[in-house]
PDB file of C-alpha atoms and ligand atoms in Angstrom:
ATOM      1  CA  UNK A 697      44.112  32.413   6.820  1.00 35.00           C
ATOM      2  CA  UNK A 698      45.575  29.004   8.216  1.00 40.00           C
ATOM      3  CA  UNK A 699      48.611  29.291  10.463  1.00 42.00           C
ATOM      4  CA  UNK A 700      50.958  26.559  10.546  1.00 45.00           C
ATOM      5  CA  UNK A 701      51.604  24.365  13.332  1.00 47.00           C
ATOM      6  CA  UNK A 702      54.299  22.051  13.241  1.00 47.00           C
ATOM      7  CA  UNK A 703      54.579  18.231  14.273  1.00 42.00           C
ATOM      8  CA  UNK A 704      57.652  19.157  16.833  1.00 40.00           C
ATOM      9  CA  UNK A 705      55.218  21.982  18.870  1.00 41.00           C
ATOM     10  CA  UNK A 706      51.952  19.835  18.741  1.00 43.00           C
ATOM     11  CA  UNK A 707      53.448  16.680  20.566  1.00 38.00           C
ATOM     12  CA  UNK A 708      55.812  18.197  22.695  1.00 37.00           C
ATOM     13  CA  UNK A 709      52.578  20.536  23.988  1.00 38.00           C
ATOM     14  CA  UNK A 710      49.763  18.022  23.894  1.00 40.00           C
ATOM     15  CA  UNK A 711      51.956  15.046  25.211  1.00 39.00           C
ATOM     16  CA  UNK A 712      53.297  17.172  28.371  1.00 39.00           C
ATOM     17  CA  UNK A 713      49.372  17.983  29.326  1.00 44.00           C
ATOM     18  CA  UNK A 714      47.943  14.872  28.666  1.00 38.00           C
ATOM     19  CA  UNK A 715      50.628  13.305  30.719  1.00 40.00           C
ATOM     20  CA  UNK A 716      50.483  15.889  33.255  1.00 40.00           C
ATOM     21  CA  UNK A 717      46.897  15.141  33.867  1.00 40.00           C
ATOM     22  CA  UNK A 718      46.613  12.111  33.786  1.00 37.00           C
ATOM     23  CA  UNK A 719      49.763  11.683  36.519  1.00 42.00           C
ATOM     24  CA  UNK A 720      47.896  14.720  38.636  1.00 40.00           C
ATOM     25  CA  UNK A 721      45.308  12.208  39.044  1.00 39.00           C
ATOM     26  CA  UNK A 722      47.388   9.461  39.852  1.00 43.00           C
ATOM     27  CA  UNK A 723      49.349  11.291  42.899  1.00 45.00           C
ATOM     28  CA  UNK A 724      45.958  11.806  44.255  1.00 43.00           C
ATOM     29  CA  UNK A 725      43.959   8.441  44.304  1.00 45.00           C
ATOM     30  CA  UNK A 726      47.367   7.629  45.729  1.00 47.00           C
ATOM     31  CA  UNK A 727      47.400  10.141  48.496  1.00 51.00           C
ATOM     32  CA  UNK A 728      45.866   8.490  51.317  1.00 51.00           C
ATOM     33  CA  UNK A 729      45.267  11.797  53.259  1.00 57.00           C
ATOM     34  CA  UNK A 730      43.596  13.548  50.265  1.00 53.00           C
ATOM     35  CA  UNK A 731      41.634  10.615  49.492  1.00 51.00           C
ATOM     36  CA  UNK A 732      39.822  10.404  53.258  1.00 56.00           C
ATOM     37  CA  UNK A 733      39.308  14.356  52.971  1.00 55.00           C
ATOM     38  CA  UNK A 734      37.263  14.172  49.999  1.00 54.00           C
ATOM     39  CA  UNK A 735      35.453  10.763  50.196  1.00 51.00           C
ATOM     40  CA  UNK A 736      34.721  11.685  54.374  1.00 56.00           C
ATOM     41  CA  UNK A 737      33.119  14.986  52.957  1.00 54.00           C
ATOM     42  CA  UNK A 738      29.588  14.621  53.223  1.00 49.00           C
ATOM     43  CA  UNK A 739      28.408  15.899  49.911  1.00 53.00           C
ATOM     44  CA  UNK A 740      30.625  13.468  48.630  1.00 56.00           C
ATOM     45  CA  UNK A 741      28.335  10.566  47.679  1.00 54.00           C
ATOM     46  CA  UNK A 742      29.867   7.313  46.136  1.00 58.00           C
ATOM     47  CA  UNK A 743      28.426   8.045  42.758  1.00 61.00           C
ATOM     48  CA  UNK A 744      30.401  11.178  42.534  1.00 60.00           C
ATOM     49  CA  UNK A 745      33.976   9.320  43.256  1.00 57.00           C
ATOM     50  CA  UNK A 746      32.867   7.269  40.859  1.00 58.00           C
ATOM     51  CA  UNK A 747      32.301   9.667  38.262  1.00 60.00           C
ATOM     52  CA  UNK A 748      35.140  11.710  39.088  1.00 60.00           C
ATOM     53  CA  UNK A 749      37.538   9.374  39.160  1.00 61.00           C
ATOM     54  CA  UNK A 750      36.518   7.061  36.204  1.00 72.00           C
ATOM     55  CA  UNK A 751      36.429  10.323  33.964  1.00 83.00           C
ATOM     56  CA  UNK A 752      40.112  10.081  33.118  1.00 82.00           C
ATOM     57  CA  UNK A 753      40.017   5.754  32.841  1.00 92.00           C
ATOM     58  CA  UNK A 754      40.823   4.870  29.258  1.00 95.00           C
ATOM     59  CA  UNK A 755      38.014   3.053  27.777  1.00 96.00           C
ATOM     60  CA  UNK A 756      38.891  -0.806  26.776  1.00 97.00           C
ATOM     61  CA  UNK A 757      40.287  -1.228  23.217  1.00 98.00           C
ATOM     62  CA  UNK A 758      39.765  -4.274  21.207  1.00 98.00           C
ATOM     63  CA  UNK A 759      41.727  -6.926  19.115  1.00 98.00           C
ATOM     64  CA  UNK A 760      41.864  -6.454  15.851  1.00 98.00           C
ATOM     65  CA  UNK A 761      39.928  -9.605  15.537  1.00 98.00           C
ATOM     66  CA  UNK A 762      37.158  -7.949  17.056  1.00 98.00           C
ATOM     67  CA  UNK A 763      36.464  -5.460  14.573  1.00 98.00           C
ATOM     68  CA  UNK A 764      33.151  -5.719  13.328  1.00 98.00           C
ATOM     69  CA  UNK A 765      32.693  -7.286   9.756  1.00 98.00           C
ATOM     70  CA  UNK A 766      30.478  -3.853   9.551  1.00 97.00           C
ATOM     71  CA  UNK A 767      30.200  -0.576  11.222  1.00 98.00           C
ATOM     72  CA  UNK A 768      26.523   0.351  10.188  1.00 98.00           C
ATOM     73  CA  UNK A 769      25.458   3.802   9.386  1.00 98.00           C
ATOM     74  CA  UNK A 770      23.071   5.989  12.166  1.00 98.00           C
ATOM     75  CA  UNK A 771      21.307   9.186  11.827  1.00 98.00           C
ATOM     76  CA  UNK A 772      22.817  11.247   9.228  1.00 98.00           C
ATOM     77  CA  UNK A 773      24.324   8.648   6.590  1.00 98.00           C
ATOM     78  CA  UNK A 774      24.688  11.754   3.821  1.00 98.00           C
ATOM     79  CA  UNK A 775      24.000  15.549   4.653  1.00 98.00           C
ATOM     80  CA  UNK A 776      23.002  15.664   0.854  1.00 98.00           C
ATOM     81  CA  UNK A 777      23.515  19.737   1.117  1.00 98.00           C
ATOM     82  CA  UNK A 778      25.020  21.748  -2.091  1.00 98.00           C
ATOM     83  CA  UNK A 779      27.861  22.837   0.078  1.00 98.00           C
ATOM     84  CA  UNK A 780      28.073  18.727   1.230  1.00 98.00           C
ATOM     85  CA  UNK A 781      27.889  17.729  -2.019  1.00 98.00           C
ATOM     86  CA  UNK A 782      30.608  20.102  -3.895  1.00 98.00           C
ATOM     87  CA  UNK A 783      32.919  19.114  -1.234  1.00 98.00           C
ATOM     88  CA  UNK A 784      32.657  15.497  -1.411  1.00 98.00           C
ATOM     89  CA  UNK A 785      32.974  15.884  -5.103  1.00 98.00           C
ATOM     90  CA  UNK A 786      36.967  16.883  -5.000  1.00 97.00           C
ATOM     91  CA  UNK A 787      37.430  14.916  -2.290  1.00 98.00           C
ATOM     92  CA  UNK A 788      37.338  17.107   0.586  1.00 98.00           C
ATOM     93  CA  UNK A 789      40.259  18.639  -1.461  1.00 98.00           C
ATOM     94  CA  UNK A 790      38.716  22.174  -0.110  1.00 98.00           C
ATOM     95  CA  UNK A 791      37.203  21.038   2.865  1.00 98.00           C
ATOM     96  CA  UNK A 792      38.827  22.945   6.458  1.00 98.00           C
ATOM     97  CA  UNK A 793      38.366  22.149   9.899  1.00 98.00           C
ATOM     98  CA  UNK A 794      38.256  25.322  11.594  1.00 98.00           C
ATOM     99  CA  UNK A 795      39.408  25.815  15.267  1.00 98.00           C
ATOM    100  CA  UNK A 796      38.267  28.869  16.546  1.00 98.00           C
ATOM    101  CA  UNK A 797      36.293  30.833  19.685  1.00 98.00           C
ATOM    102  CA  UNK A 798      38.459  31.387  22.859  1.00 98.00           C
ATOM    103  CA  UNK A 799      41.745  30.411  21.252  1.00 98.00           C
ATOM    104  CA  UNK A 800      45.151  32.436  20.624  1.00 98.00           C
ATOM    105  CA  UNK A 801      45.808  31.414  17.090  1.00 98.00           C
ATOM    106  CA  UNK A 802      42.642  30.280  15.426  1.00 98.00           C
ATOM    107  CA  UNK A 803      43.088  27.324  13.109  1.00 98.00           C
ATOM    108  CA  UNK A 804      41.912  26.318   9.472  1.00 98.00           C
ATOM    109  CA  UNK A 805      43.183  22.693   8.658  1.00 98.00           C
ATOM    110  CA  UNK A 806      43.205  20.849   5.366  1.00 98.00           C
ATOM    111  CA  UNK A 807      42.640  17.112   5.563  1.00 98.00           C
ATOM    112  CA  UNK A 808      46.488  16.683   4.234  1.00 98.00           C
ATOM    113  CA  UNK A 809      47.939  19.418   7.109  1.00 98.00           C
ATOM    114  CA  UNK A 810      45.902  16.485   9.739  1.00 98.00           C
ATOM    115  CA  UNK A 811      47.276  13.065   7.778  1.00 98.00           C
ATOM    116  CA  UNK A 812      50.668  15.231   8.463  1.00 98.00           C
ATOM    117  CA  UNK A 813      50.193  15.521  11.999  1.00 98.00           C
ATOM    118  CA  UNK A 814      50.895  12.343  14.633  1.00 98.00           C
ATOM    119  CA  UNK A 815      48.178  10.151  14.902  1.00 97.00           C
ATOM    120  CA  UNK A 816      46.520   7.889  17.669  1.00 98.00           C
ATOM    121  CA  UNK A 817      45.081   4.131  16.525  1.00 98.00           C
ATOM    122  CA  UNK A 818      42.211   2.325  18.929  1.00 98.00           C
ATOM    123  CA  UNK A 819      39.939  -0.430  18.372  1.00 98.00           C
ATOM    124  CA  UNK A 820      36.729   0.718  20.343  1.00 98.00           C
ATOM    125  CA  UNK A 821      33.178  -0.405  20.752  1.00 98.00           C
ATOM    126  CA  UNK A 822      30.362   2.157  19.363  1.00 98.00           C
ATOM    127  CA  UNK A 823      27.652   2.217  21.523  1.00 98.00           C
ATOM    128  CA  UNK A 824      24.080   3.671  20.460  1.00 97.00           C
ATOM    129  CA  UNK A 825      21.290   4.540  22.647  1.00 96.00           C
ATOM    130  CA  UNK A 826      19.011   2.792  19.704  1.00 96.00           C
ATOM    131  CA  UNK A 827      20.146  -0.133  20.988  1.00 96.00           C
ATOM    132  CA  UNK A 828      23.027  -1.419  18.583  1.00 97.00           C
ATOM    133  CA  UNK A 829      26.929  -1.490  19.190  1.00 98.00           C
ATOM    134  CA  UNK A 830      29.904  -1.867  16.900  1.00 98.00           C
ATOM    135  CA  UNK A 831      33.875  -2.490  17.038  1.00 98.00           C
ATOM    136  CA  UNK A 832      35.376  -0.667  14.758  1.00 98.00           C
ATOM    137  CA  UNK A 833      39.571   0.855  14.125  1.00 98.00           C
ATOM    138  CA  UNK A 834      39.547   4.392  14.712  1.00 99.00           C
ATOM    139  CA  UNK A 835      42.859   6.694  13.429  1.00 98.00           C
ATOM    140  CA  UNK A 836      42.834  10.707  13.900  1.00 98.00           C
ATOM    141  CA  UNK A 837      44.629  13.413  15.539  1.00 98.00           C
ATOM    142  CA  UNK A 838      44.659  13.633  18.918  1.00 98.00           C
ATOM    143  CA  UNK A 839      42.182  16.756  19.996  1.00 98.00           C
ATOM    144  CA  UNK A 840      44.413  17.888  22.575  1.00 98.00           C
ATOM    145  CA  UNK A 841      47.565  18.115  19.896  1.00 98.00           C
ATOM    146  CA  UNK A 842      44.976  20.663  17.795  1.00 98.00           C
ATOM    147  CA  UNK A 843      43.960  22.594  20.817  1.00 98.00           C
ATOM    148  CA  UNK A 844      47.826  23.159  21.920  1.00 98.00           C
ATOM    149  CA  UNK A 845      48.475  24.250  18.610  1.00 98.00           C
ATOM    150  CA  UNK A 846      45.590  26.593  18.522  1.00 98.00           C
ATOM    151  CA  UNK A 847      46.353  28.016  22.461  1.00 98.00           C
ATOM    152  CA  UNK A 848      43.238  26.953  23.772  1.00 98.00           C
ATOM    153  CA  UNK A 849      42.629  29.748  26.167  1.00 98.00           C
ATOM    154  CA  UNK A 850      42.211  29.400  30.404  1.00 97.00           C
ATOM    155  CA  UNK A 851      38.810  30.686  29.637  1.00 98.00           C
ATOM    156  CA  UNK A 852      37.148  27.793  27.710  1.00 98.00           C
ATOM    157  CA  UNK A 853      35.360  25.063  29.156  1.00 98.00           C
ATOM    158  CA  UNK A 854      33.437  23.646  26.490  1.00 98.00           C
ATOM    159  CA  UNK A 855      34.030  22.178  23.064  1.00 98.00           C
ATOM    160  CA  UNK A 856      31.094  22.619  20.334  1.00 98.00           C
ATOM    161  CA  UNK A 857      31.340  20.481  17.288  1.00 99.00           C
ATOM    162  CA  UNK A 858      29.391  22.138  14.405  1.00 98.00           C
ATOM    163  CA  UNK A 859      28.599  19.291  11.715  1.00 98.00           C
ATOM    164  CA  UNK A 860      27.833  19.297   7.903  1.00 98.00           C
ATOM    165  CA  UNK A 861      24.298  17.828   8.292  1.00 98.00           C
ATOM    166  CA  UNK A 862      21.174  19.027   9.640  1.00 98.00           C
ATOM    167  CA  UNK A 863      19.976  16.659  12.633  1.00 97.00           C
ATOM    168  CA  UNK A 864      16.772  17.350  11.847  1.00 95.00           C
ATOM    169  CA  UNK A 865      14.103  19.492  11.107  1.00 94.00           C
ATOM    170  CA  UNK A 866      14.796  21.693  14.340  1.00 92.00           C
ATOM    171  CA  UNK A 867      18.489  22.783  13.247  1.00 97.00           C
ATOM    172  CA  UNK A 868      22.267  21.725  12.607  1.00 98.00           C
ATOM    173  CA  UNK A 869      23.624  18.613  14.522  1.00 98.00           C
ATOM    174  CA  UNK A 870      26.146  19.630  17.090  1.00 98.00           C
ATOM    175  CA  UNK A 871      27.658  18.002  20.015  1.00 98.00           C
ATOM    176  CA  UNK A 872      29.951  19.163  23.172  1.00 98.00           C
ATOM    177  CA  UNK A 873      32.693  17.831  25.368  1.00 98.00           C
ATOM    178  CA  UNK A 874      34.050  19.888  28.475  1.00 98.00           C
ATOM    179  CA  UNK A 875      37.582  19.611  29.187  1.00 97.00           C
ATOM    180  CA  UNK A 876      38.334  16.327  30.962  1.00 96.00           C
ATOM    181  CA  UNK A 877      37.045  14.776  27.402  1.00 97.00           C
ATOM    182  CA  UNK A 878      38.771  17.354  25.582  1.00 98.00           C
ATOM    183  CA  UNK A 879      42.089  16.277  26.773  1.00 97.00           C
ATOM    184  CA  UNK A 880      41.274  12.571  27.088  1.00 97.00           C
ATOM    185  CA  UNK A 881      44.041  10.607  25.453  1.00 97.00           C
ATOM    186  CA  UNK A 882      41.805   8.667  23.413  1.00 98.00           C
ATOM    187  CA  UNK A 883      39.588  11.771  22.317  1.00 98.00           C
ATOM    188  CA  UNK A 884      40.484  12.033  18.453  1.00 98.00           C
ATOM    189  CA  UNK A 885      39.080  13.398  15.131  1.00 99.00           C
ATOM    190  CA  UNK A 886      39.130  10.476  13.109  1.00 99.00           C
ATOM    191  CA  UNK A 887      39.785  10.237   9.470  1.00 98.00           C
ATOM    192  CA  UNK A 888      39.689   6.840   8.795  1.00 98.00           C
ATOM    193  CA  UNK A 889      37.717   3.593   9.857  1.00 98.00           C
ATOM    194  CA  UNK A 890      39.196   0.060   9.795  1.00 98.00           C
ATOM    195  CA  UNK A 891      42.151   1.274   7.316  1.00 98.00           C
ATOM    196  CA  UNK A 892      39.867   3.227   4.857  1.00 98.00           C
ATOM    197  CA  UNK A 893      39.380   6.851   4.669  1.00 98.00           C
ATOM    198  CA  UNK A 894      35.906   7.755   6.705  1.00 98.00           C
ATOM    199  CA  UNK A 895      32.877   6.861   4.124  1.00 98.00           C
ATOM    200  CA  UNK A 896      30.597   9.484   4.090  1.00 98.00           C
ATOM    201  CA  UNK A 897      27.981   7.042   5.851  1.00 98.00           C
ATOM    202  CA  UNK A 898      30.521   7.016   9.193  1.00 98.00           C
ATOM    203  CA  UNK A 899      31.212  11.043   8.681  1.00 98.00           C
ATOM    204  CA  UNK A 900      33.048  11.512   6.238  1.00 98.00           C
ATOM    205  CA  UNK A 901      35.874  13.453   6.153  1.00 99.00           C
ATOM    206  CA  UNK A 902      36.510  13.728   9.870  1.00 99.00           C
ATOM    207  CA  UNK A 903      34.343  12.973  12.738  1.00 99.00           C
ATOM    208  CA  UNK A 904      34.505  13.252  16.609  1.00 99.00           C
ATOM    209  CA  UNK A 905      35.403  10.120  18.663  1.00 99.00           C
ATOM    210  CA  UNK A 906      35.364  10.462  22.170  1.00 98.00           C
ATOM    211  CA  UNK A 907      35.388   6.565  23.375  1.00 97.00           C
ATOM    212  CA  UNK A 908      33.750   7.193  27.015  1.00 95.00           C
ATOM    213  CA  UNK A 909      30.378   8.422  25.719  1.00 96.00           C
ATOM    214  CA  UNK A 910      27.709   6.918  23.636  1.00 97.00           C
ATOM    215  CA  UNK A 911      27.120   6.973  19.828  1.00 98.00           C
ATOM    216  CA  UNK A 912      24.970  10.576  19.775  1.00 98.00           C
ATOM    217  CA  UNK A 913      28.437  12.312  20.924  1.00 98.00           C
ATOM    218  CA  UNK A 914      30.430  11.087  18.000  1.00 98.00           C
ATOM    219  CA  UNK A 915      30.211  13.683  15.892  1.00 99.00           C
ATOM    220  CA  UNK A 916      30.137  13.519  12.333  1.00 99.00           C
ATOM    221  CA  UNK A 917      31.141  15.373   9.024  1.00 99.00           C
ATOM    222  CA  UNK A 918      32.932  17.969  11.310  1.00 99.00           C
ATOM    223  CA  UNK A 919      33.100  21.602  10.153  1.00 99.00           C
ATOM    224  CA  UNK A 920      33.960  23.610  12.909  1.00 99.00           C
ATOM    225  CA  UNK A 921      35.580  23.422  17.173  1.00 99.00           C
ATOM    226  CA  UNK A 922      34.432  25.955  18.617  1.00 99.00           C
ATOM    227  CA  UNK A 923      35.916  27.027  21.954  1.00 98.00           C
ATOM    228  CA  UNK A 924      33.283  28.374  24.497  1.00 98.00           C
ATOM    229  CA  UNK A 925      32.939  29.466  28.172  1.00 98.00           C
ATOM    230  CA  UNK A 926      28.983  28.618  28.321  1.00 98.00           C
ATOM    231  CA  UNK A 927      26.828  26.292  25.845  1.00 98.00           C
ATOM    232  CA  UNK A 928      23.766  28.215  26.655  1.00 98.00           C
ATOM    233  CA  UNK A 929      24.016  30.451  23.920  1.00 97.00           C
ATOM    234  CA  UNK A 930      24.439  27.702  21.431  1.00 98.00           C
ATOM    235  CA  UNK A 931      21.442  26.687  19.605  1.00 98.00           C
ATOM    236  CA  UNK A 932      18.946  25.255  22.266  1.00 98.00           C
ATOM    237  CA  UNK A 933      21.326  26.106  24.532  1.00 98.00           C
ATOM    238  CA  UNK A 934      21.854  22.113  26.083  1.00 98.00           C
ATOM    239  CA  UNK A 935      24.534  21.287  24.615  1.00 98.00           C
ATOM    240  CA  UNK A 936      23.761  18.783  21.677  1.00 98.00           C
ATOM    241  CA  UNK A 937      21.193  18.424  18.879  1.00 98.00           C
ATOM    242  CA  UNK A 938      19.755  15.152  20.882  1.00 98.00           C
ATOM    243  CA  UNK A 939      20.446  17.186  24.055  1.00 98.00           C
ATOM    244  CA  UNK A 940      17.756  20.125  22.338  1.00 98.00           C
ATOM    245  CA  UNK A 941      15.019  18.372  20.802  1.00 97.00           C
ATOM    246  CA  UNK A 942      14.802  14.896  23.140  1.00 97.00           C
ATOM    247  CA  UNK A 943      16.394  15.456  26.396  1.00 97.00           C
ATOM    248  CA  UNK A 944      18.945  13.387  25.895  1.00 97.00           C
ATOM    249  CA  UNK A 945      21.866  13.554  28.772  1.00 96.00           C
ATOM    250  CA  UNK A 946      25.034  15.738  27.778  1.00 97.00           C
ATOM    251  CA  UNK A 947      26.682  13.731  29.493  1.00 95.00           C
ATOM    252  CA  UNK A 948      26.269  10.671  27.768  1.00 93.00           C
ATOM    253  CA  UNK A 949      29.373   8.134  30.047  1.00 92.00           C
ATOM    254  CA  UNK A 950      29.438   4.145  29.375  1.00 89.00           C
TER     255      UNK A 950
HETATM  256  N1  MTE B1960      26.658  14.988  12.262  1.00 67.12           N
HETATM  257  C1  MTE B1960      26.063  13.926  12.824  1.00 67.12           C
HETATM  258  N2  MTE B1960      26.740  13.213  13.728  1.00 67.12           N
HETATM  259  C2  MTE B1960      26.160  12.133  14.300  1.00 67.12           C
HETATM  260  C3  MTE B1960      24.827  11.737  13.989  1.00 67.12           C
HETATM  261  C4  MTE B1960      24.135  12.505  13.017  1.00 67.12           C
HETATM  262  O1  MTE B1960      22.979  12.245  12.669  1.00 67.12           O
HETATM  263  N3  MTE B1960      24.786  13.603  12.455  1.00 67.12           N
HETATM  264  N4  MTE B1960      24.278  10.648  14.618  1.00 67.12           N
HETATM  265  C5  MTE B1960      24.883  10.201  15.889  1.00 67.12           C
HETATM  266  C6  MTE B1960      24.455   8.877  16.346  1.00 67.12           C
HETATM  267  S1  MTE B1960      22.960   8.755  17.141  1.00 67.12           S
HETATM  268  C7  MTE B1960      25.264   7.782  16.254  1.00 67.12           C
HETATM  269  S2  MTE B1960      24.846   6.294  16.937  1.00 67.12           S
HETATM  270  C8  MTE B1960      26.532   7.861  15.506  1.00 67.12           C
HETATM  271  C9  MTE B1960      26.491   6.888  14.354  1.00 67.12           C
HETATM  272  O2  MTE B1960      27.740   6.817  13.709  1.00 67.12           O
HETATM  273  P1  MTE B1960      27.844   5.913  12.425  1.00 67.12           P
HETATM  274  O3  MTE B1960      26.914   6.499  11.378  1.00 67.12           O
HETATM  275  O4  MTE B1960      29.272   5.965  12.003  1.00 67.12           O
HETATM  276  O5  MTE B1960      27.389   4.539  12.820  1.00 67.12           O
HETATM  277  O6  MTE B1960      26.823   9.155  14.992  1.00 67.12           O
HETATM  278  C10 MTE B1960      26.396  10.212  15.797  1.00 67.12           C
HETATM  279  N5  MTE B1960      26.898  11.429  15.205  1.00 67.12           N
HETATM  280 MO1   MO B1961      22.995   6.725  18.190  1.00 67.12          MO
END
């Protein structure tokens, strides 16, 4: 069953928190007492004020004449399953996204209910550990509008992204975010690349991008958001499909 949530309820809730947070932060770098309590703490070495602080920095956008001429293809380019393959063939007509886990009012969203919804634009660069980048024009729905509108509860703390595709021969590919990406402003599930809809080489019909990580968090050919209080009962239990079968960091920052 999909429940509908309208335009008016998703910005007025997402816009208030993102804003919220994002001003929260301001008041305290500009707190001058606040700021010499933490930083003098002695646990409180200079990479974590880095870390902390830069996790709610937007990360640069580009001109539009600094789109790549191509956004190549990595990992995954088709997940070349029945189920896959029968939804690609109407067009993601009967494809959902489903929201669910520690939510009020679990979700199931048609690609038409998200080209309905408001929708964020950025010109990012794609960065991937393999050692290749890319500019490319992102538009999707704001995360944070979807997890207002499903009442994300107090009691989450991670995201899981469950994907079409398997990453490999050890399982699904998934990703995570926690929170502070969750609500990031420029955290979106994208539809479309430089004006087109999302080939199925980029993810096709919606993907992850969250612009302060590299390329192995962008999720593609999403399925599911699952809301969760602990990753360790998720697959390999660290977070990611990378994360499981090569170590990679979770927390993948640029
Ligand atoms: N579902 C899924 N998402 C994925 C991958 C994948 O294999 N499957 N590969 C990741 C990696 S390593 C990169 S660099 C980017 C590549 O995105 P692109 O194919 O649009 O270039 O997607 C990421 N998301
Ligand atoms: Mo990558």
């Amino acid at each position: 069953m999909s429940i509908l949530i309208t335009r008016r309820t998703l910005v007025t809730g997402a816009g208030l928190t993102a804003a919220g947070m994002l001003a929260g932060c301001d008041r305290l770098s500009r707190n001058e007492s606040a700021r010499e309590l933490l930083f003098s703490a002695e646990n409180f070495h200079r990479w974590a004020q880095r870390s902390l602080l830069a996790r709610d920095a937007l990360a640069r956008e580009y001109r539009p004449d600094q789109i790549s001429p191509f956004f190549r293809s990595n990992g995954t380019s088709n997940p070349n399953t029945e189920d896959y393959k029968a939804l690609w063939r109407d067009g993601f007509a009967h494809w959902r996204l489903r929201i669910d886990g520690l939510v009020a009012r679990p979700l199931s969203l048609s690609l038409a209910h998200l080209h309905a919804l408001p929708h964020r634009e950025q010109i990012t660069r794609h960065d991937c550990v393999e050692g290749w980048s890319a500019i490319g024009k992102w538009r999707g729905v704001p995360l944070g509008l979807l997890l207002k509108g499903a009442g994300l509860s107090t009691r989450a703390r991670y995201l899981v992204f469950h994907c079409a595709d398997m990453g490999g021969p050890s399982g699904p590919y998934y990703e995570s975010i926690d929170m502070v990406d969750a609500w990031h402003p420029q955290t979106i599930l994208a539809f479309a690349l430089n004006d087109r809809p999302l080939k199925v080489a980029n993810g096709a019909p919606l993907r992850l991008r969250v612009e302060r990580q590299l390329g192995y968090k962008q999720a593609k050919y999403l399925m599911r958001v699952e809301a969760v209080e602990s990753l360790s009962q998720i697959y390999g239990g660290k977070g990611g499909y990378w994360e499981d079968v090569a170590g990679y960091d979770w927390y993948a920052g640029i």
